[in-house]
């Protein structure tokens, strides 16, 4: 267990500089977005009120109040979230291929460590999952601060106050990464874990069989996708499931595919990937 924990810590430390950069970019960009967009919205509102000689109440009647949703849909706000997601998806591949193609082919030393290769496999998966949760936690922490900054800059007469929960609810991206219920959490992050384990297995196929492995990996990804989406495809074919049944089937298939992918990927790493 201690070796596994050390491997997880090692993998996180290797990505720490880029990871901290993503956190910093998110912090700066979103707070800048709050300030810039708020000033722009207030300027537009004052210009309209001046040109049309409207009172604040009349402006709200004609054009609506100013709320945080105007900021939550801007590039400055959602851009860092998208960038972080792309970076972590890219890191699913980098976390393995850096060891093979990086300086001194570090994978040889890693695979010769006196520990189970399953621990190496799981440590990489755990590191990525913890970094995902860290980014989500960071967003949850700074969102109320951004909302408070927004409230402090908008006159009360023009402001439509929104709680943090309301902001998450009206933003498709935030509602995706910050589930409002435990069921949604299981669905969103369970699917994420499944996809990561499937991609890990595809990488192990490629590392085990090279060119043939690329084909095997793509075929495996395709079969896994069809199996997981089978209940949805059956509904399209007029085979009806109740919502609870559909959720239960997809949850069961997700668990099976994740377990199968972890077992197969670890088996390939142990028996087919050589040093």
PDB file of N, CA and C in Angstrom, residues 55-138:
ATOM      1  N   UNK A  55     -35.432  55.079 -16.443  1.00  0.00           N
ATOM      2  CA  UNK A  55     -35.037  54.875 -15.051  1.00  0.00           C
ATOM      3  C   UNK A  55     -34.517  53.442 -14.909  1.00  0.00           C
ATOM      4  N   UNK A  56     -33.919  53.147 -13.770  1.00  0.00           N
ATOM      5  CA  UNK A  56     -33.410  51.789 -13.552  1.00  0.00           C
ATOM      6  C   UNK A  56     -34.546  50.768 -13.591  1.00  0.00           C
ATOM      7  N   UNK A  57     -35.696  51.140 -13.008  1.00  0.00           N
ATOM      8  CA  UNK A  57     -36.846  50.233 -13.013  1.00  0.00           C
ATOM      9  C   UNK A  57     -37.351  50.005 -14.429  1.00  0.00           C
ATOM     10  N   UNK A  58     -37.381  51.055 -15.230  1.00  0.00           N
ATOM     11  CA  UNK A  58     -37.837  50.931 -16.613  1.00  0.00           C
ATOM     12  C   UNK A  58     -36.857  50.102 -17.439  1.00  0.00           C
ATOM     13  N   UNK A  59     -35.587  50.278 -17.163  1.00  0.00           N
ATOM     14  CA  UNK A  59     -34.573  49.499 -17.880  1.00  0.00           C
ATOM     15  C   UNK A  59     -34.760  48.002 -17.606  1.00  0.00           C
ATOM     16  N   UNK A  60     -34.984  47.663 -16.339  1.00  0.00           N
ATOM     17  CA  UNK A  60     -35.167  46.253 -15.976  1.00  0.00           C
ATOM     18  C   UNK A  60     -36.416  45.691 -16.638  1.00  0.00           C
ATOM     19  N   UNK A  61     -37.475  46.507 -16.700  1.00  0.00           N
ATOM     20  CA  UNK A  61     -38.711  46.060 -17.347  1.00  0.00           C
ATOM     21  C   UNK A  61     -38.487  45.764 -18.824  1.00  0.00           C
ATOM     22  N   UNK A  62     -37.716  46.639 -19.488  1.00  0.00           N
ATOM     23  CA  UNK A  62     -37.508  46.511 -20.938  1.00  0.00           C
ATOM     24  C   UNK A  62     -36.400  45.516 -21.305  1.00  0.00           C
ATOM     25  N   UNK A  63     -35.328  45.491 -20.517  1.00  0.00           N
ATOM     26  CA  UNK A  63     -34.142  44.718 -20.902  1.00  0.00           C
ATOM     27  C   UNK A  63     -33.752  43.622 -19.913  1.00  0.00           C
ATOM     28  N   UNK A  64     -34.387  43.605 -18.766  1.00  0.00           N
ATOM     29  CA  UNK A  64     -34.050  42.603 -17.768  1.00  0.00           C
ATOM     30  C   UNK A  64     -32.911  43.050 -16.859  1.00  0.00           C
ATOM     31  N   UNK A  65     -32.786  42.368 -15.738  1.00  0.00           N
ATOM     32  CA  UNK A  65     -31.745  42.726 -14.764  1.00  0.00           C
ATOM     33  C   UNK A  65     -30.415  42.095 -15.150  1.00  0.00           C
ATOM     34  N   UNK A  66     -29.384  42.495 -14.439  1.00  0.00           N
ATOM     35  CA  UNK A  66     -28.041  41.960 -14.682  1.00  0.00           C
ATOM     36  C   UNK A  66     -27.788  40.821 -13.698  1.00  0.00           C
ATOM     37  N   UNK A  67     -27.407  39.659 -14.218  1.00  0.00           N
ATOM     38  CA  UNK A  67     -27.174  38.495 -13.362  1.00  0.00           C
ATOM     39  C   UNK A  67     -25.906  37.757 -13.777  1.00  0.00           C
ATOM     40  N   UNK A  68     -25.458  36.858 -12.912  1.00  0.00           N
ATOM     41  CA  UNK A  68     -24.171  36.176 -13.113  1.00  0.00           C
ATOM     42  C   UNK A  68     -24.181  35.264 -14.339  1.00  0.00           C
ATOM     43  N   UNK A  69     -25.367  34.887 -14.796  1.00  0.00           N
ATOM     44  CA  UNK A  69     -25.437  34.002 -15.959  1.00  0.00           C
ATOM     45  C   UNK A  69     -24.792  34.631 -17.188  1.00  0.00           C
ATOM     46  N   UNK A  70     -24.790  35.985 -17.258  1.00  0.00           N
ATOM     47  CA  UNK A  70     -24.134  36.663 -18.376  1.00  0.00           C
ATOM     48  C   UNK A  70     -22.628  36.372 -18.394  1.00  0.00           C
ATOM     49  N   UNK A  71     -22.053  36.174 -17.212  1.00  0.00           N
ATOM     50  CA  UNK A  71     -20.615  35.894 -17.107  1.00  0.00           C
ATOM     51  C   UNK A  71     -20.336  34.412 -17.294  1.00  0.00           C
ATOM     52  N   UNK A  72     -21.224  33.573 -16.753  1.00  0.00           N
ATOM     53  CA  UNK A  72     -20.991  32.128 -16.753  1.00  0.00           C
ATOM     54  C   UNK A  72     -20.940  31.518 -18.151  1.00  0.00           C
ATOM     55  N   UNK A  73     -21.409  32.266 -19.157  1.00  0.00           N
ATOM     56  CA  UNK A  73     -21.406  31.748 -20.522  1.00  0.00           C
ATOM     57  C   UNK A  73     -20.309  32.370 -21.390  1.00  0.00           C
ATOM     58  N   UNK A  74     -19.445  33.169 -20.798  1.00  0.00           N
ATOM     59  CA  UNK A  74     -18.405  33.831 -21.587  1.00  0.00           C
ATOM     60  C   UNK A  74     -17.169  32.949 -21.714  1.00  0.00           C
ATOM     61  N   UNK A  75     -16.345  33.261 -22.712  1.00  0.00           N
ATOM     62  CA  UNK A  75     -15.121  32.486 -22.951  1.00  0.00           C
ATOM     63  C   UNK A  75     -14.146  32.612 -21.786  1.00  0.00           C
ATOM     64  N   UNK A  76     -14.070  33.783 -21.180  1.00  0.00           N
ATOM     65  CA  UNK A  76     -13.155  33.973 -20.059  1.00  0.00           C
ATOM     66  C   UNK A  76     -13.508  33.068 -18.885  1.00  0.00           C
ATOM     67  N   UNK A  77     -14.787  32.712 -18.770  1.00  0.00           N
ATOM     68  CA  UNK A  77     -15.215  31.872 -17.647  1.00  0.00           C
ATOM     69  C   UNK A  77     -15.121  30.390 -17.994  1.00  0.00           C
ATOM     70  N   UNK A  78     -15.682  29.997 -19.141  1.00  0.00           N
ATOM     71  CA  UNK A  78     -15.721  28.559 -19.482  1.00  0.00           C
ATOM     72  C   UNK A  78     -14.444  28.094 -20.175  1.00  0.00           C
ATOM     73  N   UNK A  79     -13.681  29.039 -20.749  1.00  0.00           N
ATOM     74  CA  UNK A  79     -12.456  28.674 -21.453  1.00  0.00           C
ATOM     75  C   UNK A  79     -11.469  27.910 -20.593  1.00  0.00           C
ATOM     76  N   UNK A  80     -11.149  28.385 -19.371  1.00  0.00           N
ATOM     77  CA  UNK A  80     -10.205  27.649 -18.518  1.00  0.00           C
ATOM     78  C   UNK A  80     -10.711  26.258 -18.128  1.00  0.00           C
ATOM     79  N   UNK A  81     -12.031  26.122 -17.971  1.00  0.00           N
ATOM     80  CA  UNK A  81     -12.592  24.809 -17.651  1.00  0.00           C
ATOM     81  C   UNK A  81     -12.364  23.847 -18.811  1.00  0.00           C
ATOM     82  N   UNK A  82     -12.642  24.331 -20.019  1.00  0.00           N
ATOM     83  CA  UNK A  82     -12.424  23.506 -21.208  1.00  0.00           C
ATOM     84  C   UNK A  82     -10.943  23.175 -21.387  1.00  0.00           C
ATOM     85  N   UNK A  83     -10.079  24.179 -21.144  1.00  0.00           N
ATOM     86  CA  UNK A  83      -8.636  23.961 -21.256  1.00  0.00           C
ATOM     87  C   UNK A  83      -8.166  22.896 -20.272  1.00  0.00           C
ATOM     88  N   UNK A  84      -8.648  22.956 -19.055  1.00  0.00           N
ATOM     89  CA  UNK A  84      -8.263  21.967 -18.039  1.00  0.00           C
ATOM     90  C   UNK A  84      -8.733  20.577 -18.428  1.00  0.00           C
ATOM     91  N   UNK A  85      -9.961  20.488 -18.962  1.00  0.00           N
ATOM     92  CA  UNK A  85     -10.496  19.187 -19.383  1.00  0.00           C
ATOM     93  C   UNK A  85      -9.657  18.599 -20.511  1.00  0.00           C
ATOM     94  N   UNK A  86      -9.312  19.426 -21.500  1.00  0.00           N
ATOM     95  CA  UNK A  86      -8.495  18.956 -22.625  1.00  0.00           C
ATOM     96  C   UNK A  86      -7.118  18.527 -22.137  1.00  0.00           C
ATOM     97  N   UNK A  87      -6.540  19.307 -21.209  1.00  0.00           N
ATOM     98  CA  UNK A  87      -5.209  18.990 -20.686  1.00  0.00           C
ATOM     99  C   UNK A  87      -5.201  17.636 -19.973  1.00  0.00           C
ATOM    100  N   UNK A  88      -6.241  17.361 -19.197  1.00  0.00           N
ATOM    101  CA  UNK A  88      -6.281  16.097 -18.463  1.00  0.00           C
ATOM    102  C   UNK A  88      -6.576  14.916 -19.394  1.00  0.00           C
ATOM    103  N   UNK A  89      -7.381  15.148 -20.425  1.00  0.00           N
ATOM    104  CA  UNK A  89      -7.609  14.091 -21.421  1.00  0.00           C
ATOM    105  C   UNK A  89      -6.290  13.774 -22.133  1.00  0.00           C
ATOM    106  N   UNK A  90      -5.559  14.827 -22.511  1.00  0.00           N
ATOM    107  CA  UNK A  90      -4.255  14.636 -23.152  1.00  0.00           C
ATOM    108  C   UNK A  90      -3.292  13.912 -22.209  1.00  0.00           C
ATOM    109  N   UNK A  91      -3.399  14.206 -20.909  1.00  0.00           N
ATOM    110  CA  UNK A  91      -2.484  13.598 -19.941  1.00  0.00           C
ATOM    111  C   UNK A  91      -2.748  12.108 -19.760  1.00  0.00           C
ATOM    112  N   UNK A  92      -3.964  11.645 -20.083  1.00  0.00           N
ATOM    113  CA  UNK A  92      -4.239  10.206 -20.033  1.00  0.00           C
ATOM    114  C   UNK A  92      -3.254   9.458 -20.931  1.00  0.00           C
ATOM    115  N   UNK A  93      -2.923  10.064 -22.069  1.00  0.00           N
ATOM    116  CA  UNK A  93      -1.942   9.454 -22.979  1.00  0.00           C
ATOM    117  C   UNK A  93      -0.508   9.796 -22.562  1.00  0.00           C
ATOM    118  N   UNK A  94      -0.308  11.050 -22.174  1.00  0.00           N
ATOM    119  CA  UNK A  94       1.038  11.488 -21.816  1.00  0.00           C
ATOM    120  C   UNK A  94       1.589  10.750 -20.612  1.00  0.00           C
ATOM    121  N   UNK A  95       0.731  10.405 -19.670  1.00  0.00           N
ATOM    122  CA  UNK A  95       1.190   9.765 -18.436  1.00  0.00           C
ATOM    123  C   UNK A  95       1.856   8.412 -18.717  1.00  0.00           C
ATOM    124  N   UNK A  96       1.466   7.790 -19.849  1.00  0.00           N
ATOM    125  CA  UNK A  96       2.114   6.539 -20.258  1.00  0.00           C
ATOM    126  C   UNK A  96       3.242   6.785 -21.261  1.00  0.00           C
ATOM    127  N   UNK A  97       2.940   7.521 -22.327  1.00  0.00           N
ATOM    128  CA  UNK A  97       3.919   7.640 -23.415  1.00  0.00           C
ATOM    129  C   UNK A  97       5.135   8.482 -23.037  1.00  0.00           C
ATOM    130  N   UNK A  98       4.988   9.366 -22.062  1.00  0.00           N
ATOM    131  CA  UNK A  98       6.156  10.103 -21.586  1.00  0.00           C
ATOM    132  C   UNK A  98       7.198   9.150 -21.020  1.00  0.00           C
ATOM    133  N   UNK A  99       6.734   8.067 -20.375  1.00  0.00           N
ATOM    134  CA  UNK A  99       7.663   7.098 -19.786  1.00  0.00           C
ATOM    135  C   UNK A  99       8.431   6.331 -20.853  1.00  0.00           C
ATOM    136  N   UNK A 100       7.804   6.108 -22.003  1.00  0.00           N
ATOM    137  CA  UNK A 100       8.470   5.386 -23.086  1.00  0.00           C
ATOM    138  C   UNK A 100       9.354   6.294 -23.943  1.00  0.00           C
ATOM    139  N   UNK A 101       8.853   7.477 -24.238  1.00  0.00           N
ATOM    140  CA  UNK A 101       9.547   8.335 -25.193  1.00  0.00           C
ATOM    141  C   UNK A 101      10.270   9.516 -24.548  1.00  0.00           C
ATOM    142  N   UNK A 102      10.135   9.660 -23.244  1.00  0.00           N
ATOM    143  CA  UNK A 102      10.818  10.736 -22.558  1.00  0.00           C
ATOM    144  C   UNK A 102      12.292  10.443 -22.384  1.00  0.00           C
ATOM    145  N   UNK A 103      12.947  11.312 -21.675  1.00  0.00           N
ATOM    146  CA  UNK A 103      14.386  11.175 -21.468  1.00  0.00           C
ATOM    147  C   UNK A 103      14.694   9.904 -20.681  1.00  0.00           C
ATOM    148  N   UNK A 104      15.660   9.120 -21.164  1.00  0.00           N
ATOM    149  CA  UNK A 104      16.149   7.909 -20.487  1.00  0.00           C
ATOM    150  C   UNK A 104      15.119   6.782 -20.414  1.00  0.00           C
ATOM    151  N   UNK A 105      14.068   6.835 -21.268  1.00  0.00           N
ATOM    152  CA  UNK A 105      13.030   5.795 -21.283  1.00  0.00           C
ATOM    153  C   UNK A 105      12.728   5.292 -19.872  1.00  0.00           C
ATOM    154  N   UNK A 106      12.117   6.155 -19.092  1.00  0.00           N
ATOM    155  CA  UNK A 106      11.882   5.916 -17.669  1.00  0.00           C
ATOM    156  C   UNK A 106      11.033   4.675 -17.419  1.00  0.00           C
ATOM    157  N   UNK A 107      10.258   4.214 -18.420  1.00  0.00           N
ATOM    158  CA  UNK A 107       9.377   3.070 -18.211  1.00  0.00           C
ATOM    159  C   UNK A 107      10.162   1.826 -17.810  1.00  0.00           C
ATOM    160  N   UNK A 108      11.402   1.689 -18.292  1.00  0.00           N
ATOM    161  CA  UNK A 108      12.203   0.516 -17.943  1.00  0.00           C
ATOM    162  C   UNK A 108      12.477   0.470 -16.439  1.00  0.00           C
ATOM    163  N   UNK A 109      12.828   1.596 -15.884  1.00  0.00           N
ATOM    164  CA  UNK A 109      13.069   1.664 -14.438  1.00  0.00           C
ATOM    165  C   UNK A 109      11.778   1.462 -13.670  1.00  0.00           C
ATOM    166  N   UNK A 110      10.667   2.019 -14.208  1.00  0.00           N
ATOM    167  CA  UNK A 110       9.391   1.935 -13.516  1.00  0.00           C
ATOM    168  C   UNK A 110       8.888   0.493 -13.449  1.00  0.00           C
ATOM    169  N   UNK A 111       9.001  -0.228 -14.571  1.00  0.00           N
ATOM    170  CA  UNK A 111       8.503  -1.596 -14.618  1.00  0.00           C
ATOM    171  C   UNK A 111       9.383  -2.574 -13.844  1.00  0.00           C
ATOM    172  N   UNK A 112      10.606  -2.174 -13.544  1.00  0.00           N
ATOM    173  CA  UNK A 112      11.516  -3.051 -12.796  1.00  0.00           C
ATOM    174  C   UNK A 112      11.491  -2.777 -11.288  1.00  0.00           C
ATOM    175  N   UNK A 113      10.606  -1.889 -10.857  1.00  0.00           N
ATOM    176  CA  UNK A 113      10.466  -1.641  -9.430  1.00  0.00           C
ATOM    177  C   UNK A 113       9.942  -2.886  -8.723  1.00  0.00           C
ATOM    178  N   UNK A 114      10.363  -3.131  -7.488  1.00  0.00           N
ATOM    179  CA  UNK A 114       9.903  -4.321  -6.749  1.00  0.00           C
ATOM    180  C   UNK A 114       8.478  -4.146  -6.237  1.00  0.00           C
ATOM    181  N   UNK A 115       7.552  -3.948  -7.155  1.00  0.00           N
ATOM    182  CA  UNK A 115       6.141  -3.784  -6.793  1.00  0.00           C
ATOM    183  C   UNK A 115       5.279  -4.335  -7.910  1.00  0.00           C
ATOM    184  N   UNK A 116       4.041  -4.616  -7.597  1.00  0.00           N
ATOM    185  CA  UNK A 116       3.115  -5.153  -8.598  1.00  0.00           C
ATOM    186  C   UNK A 116       2.901  -4.136  -9.710  1.00  0.00           C
ATOM    187  N   UNK A 117       2.849  -4.629 -10.948  1.00  0.00           N
ATOM    188  CA  UNK A 117       2.579  -3.729 -12.069  1.00  0.00           C
ATOM    189  C   UNK A 117       1.155  -3.189 -12.005  1.00  0.00           C
ATOM    190  N   UNK A 118       0.265  -3.910 -11.323  1.00  0.00           N
ATOM    191  CA  UNK A 118      -1.081  -3.392 -11.110  1.00  0.00           C
ATOM    192  C   UNK A 118      -1.027  -2.089 -10.319  1.00  0.00           C
ATOM    193  N   UNK A 119      -0.089  -2.007  -9.376  1.00  0.00           N
ATOM    194  CA  UNK A 119       0.063  -0.782  -8.589  1.00  0.00           C
ATOM    195  C   UNK A 119       0.473   0.393  -9.482  1.00  0.00           C
ATOM    196  N   UNK A 120       1.328   0.117 -10.468  1.00  0.00           N
ATOM    197  CA  UNK A 120       1.746   1.159 -11.410  1.00  0.00           C
ATOM    198  C   UNK A 120       0.555   1.630 -12.218  1.00  0.00           C
ATOM    199  N   UNK A 121      -0.235   0.669 -12.703  1.00  0.00           N
ATOM    200  CA  UNK A 121      -1.435   0.975 -13.490  1.00  0.00           C
ATOM    201  C   UNK A 121      -2.415   1.814 -12.667  1.00  0.00           C
ATOM    202  N   UNK A 122      -2.730   1.334 -11.459  1.00  0.00           N
ATOM    203  CA  UNK A 122      -3.717   2.011 -10.623  1.00  0.00           C
ATOM    204  C   UNK A 122      -3.224   3.374 -10.142  1.00  0.00           C
ATOM    205  N   UNK A 123      -1.920   3.498  -9.903  1.00  0.00           N
ATOM    206  CA  UNK A 123      -1.390   4.781  -9.421  1.00  0.00           C
ATOM    207  C   UNK A 123      -1.565   5.873 -10.465  1.00  0.00           C
ATOM    208  N   UNK A 124      -1.384   5.534 -11.741  1.00  0.00           N
ATOM    209  CA  UNK A 124      -1.571   6.514 -12.805  1.00  0.00           C
ATOM    210  C   UNK A 124      -3.045   6.913 -12.924  1.00  0.00           C
ATOM    211  N   UNK A 125      -3.936   5.919 -12.831  1.00  0.00           N
ATOM    212  CA  UNK A 125      -5.369   6.197 -12.891  1.00  0.00           C
ATOM    213  C   UNK A 125      -5.812   7.038 -11.697  1.00  0.00           C
ATOM    214  N   UNK A 126      -5.321   6.693 -10.514  1.00  0.00           N
ATOM    215  CA  UNK A 126      -5.679   7.425  -9.296  1.00  0.00           C
ATOM    216  C   UNK A 126      -5.193   8.865  -9.355  1.00  0.00           C
ATOM    217  N   UNK A 127      -3.976   9.068  -9.849  1.00  0.00           N
ATOM    218  CA  UNK A 127      -3.413  10.422  -9.942  1.00  0.00           C
ATOM    219  C   UNK A 127      -4.286  11.313 -10.826  1.00  0.00           C
ATOM    220  N   UNK A 128      -4.695  10.790 -11.973  1.00  0.00           N
ATOM    221  CA  UNK A 128      -5.536  11.589 -12.876  1.00  0.00           C
ATOM    222  C   UNK A 128      -6.882  11.881 -12.234  1.00  0.00           C
ATOM    223  N   UNK A 129      -7.490  10.869 -11.598  1.00  0.00           N
ATOM    224  CA  UNK A 129      -8.802  11.072 -10.981  1.00  0.00           C
ATOM    225  C   UNK A 129      -8.725  12.090  -9.844  1.00  0.00           C
ATOM    226  N   UNK A 130      -7.670  12.035  -9.043  1.00  0.00           N
ATOM    227  CA  UNK A 130      -7.508  13.000  -7.952  1.00  0.00           C
ATOM    228  C   UNK A 130      -7.320  14.415  -8.489  1.00  0.00           C
ATOM    229  N   UNK A 131      -6.614  14.534  -9.607  1.00  0.00           N
ATOM    230  CA  UNK A 131      -6.421  15.864 -10.195  1.00  0.00           C
ATOM    231  C   UNK A 131      -7.733  16.409 -10.753  1.00  0.00           C
ATOM    232  N   UNK A 132      -8.559  15.538 -11.300  1.00  0.00           N
ATOM    233  CA  UNK A 132      -9.888  15.965 -11.766  1.00  0.00           C
ATOM    234  C   UNK A 132     -10.708  16.482 -10.588  1.00  0.00           C
ATOM    235  N   UNK A 133     -10.746  15.703  -9.511  1.00  0.00           N
ATOM    236  CA  UNK A 133     -11.497  16.122  -8.319  1.00  0.00           C
ATOM    237  C   UNK A 133     -10.931  17.414  -7.736  1.00  0.00           C
ATOM    238  N   UNK A 134      -9.615  17.579  -7.817  1.00  0.00           N
ATOM    239  CA  UNK A 134      -8.997  18.804  -7.315  1.00  0.00           C
ATOM    240  C   UNK A 134      -9.435  20.035  -8.098  1.00  0.00           C
ATOM    241  N   UNK A 135      -9.498  19.901  -9.412  1.00  0.00           N
ATOM    242  CA  UNK A 135      -9.959  21.017 -10.244  1.00  0.00           C
ATOM    243  C   UNK A 135     -11.412  21.361  -9.945  1.00  0.00           C
ATOM    244  N   UNK A 136     -12.245  20.330  -9.739  1.00  0.00           N
ATOM    245  CA  UNK A 136     -13.650  20.564  -9.424  1.00  0.00           C
ATOM    246  C   UNK A 136     -13.774  21.247  -8.063  1.00  0.00           C
ATOM    247  N   UNK A 137     -13.021  20.770  -7.088  1.00  0.00           N
ATOM    248  CA  UNK A 137     -13.056  21.372  -5.749  1.00  0.00           C
ATOM    249  C   UNK A 137     -12.610  22.829  -5.803  1.00  0.00           C
ATOM    250  N   UNK A 138     -11.595  23.104  -6.603  1.00  0.00           N
ATOM    251  CA  UNK A 138     -11.104  24.472  -6.747  1.00  0.00           C
ATOM    252  C   UNK A 138     -12.191  25.370  -7.339  1.00  0.00           C
TER     253      UNK A 138
END
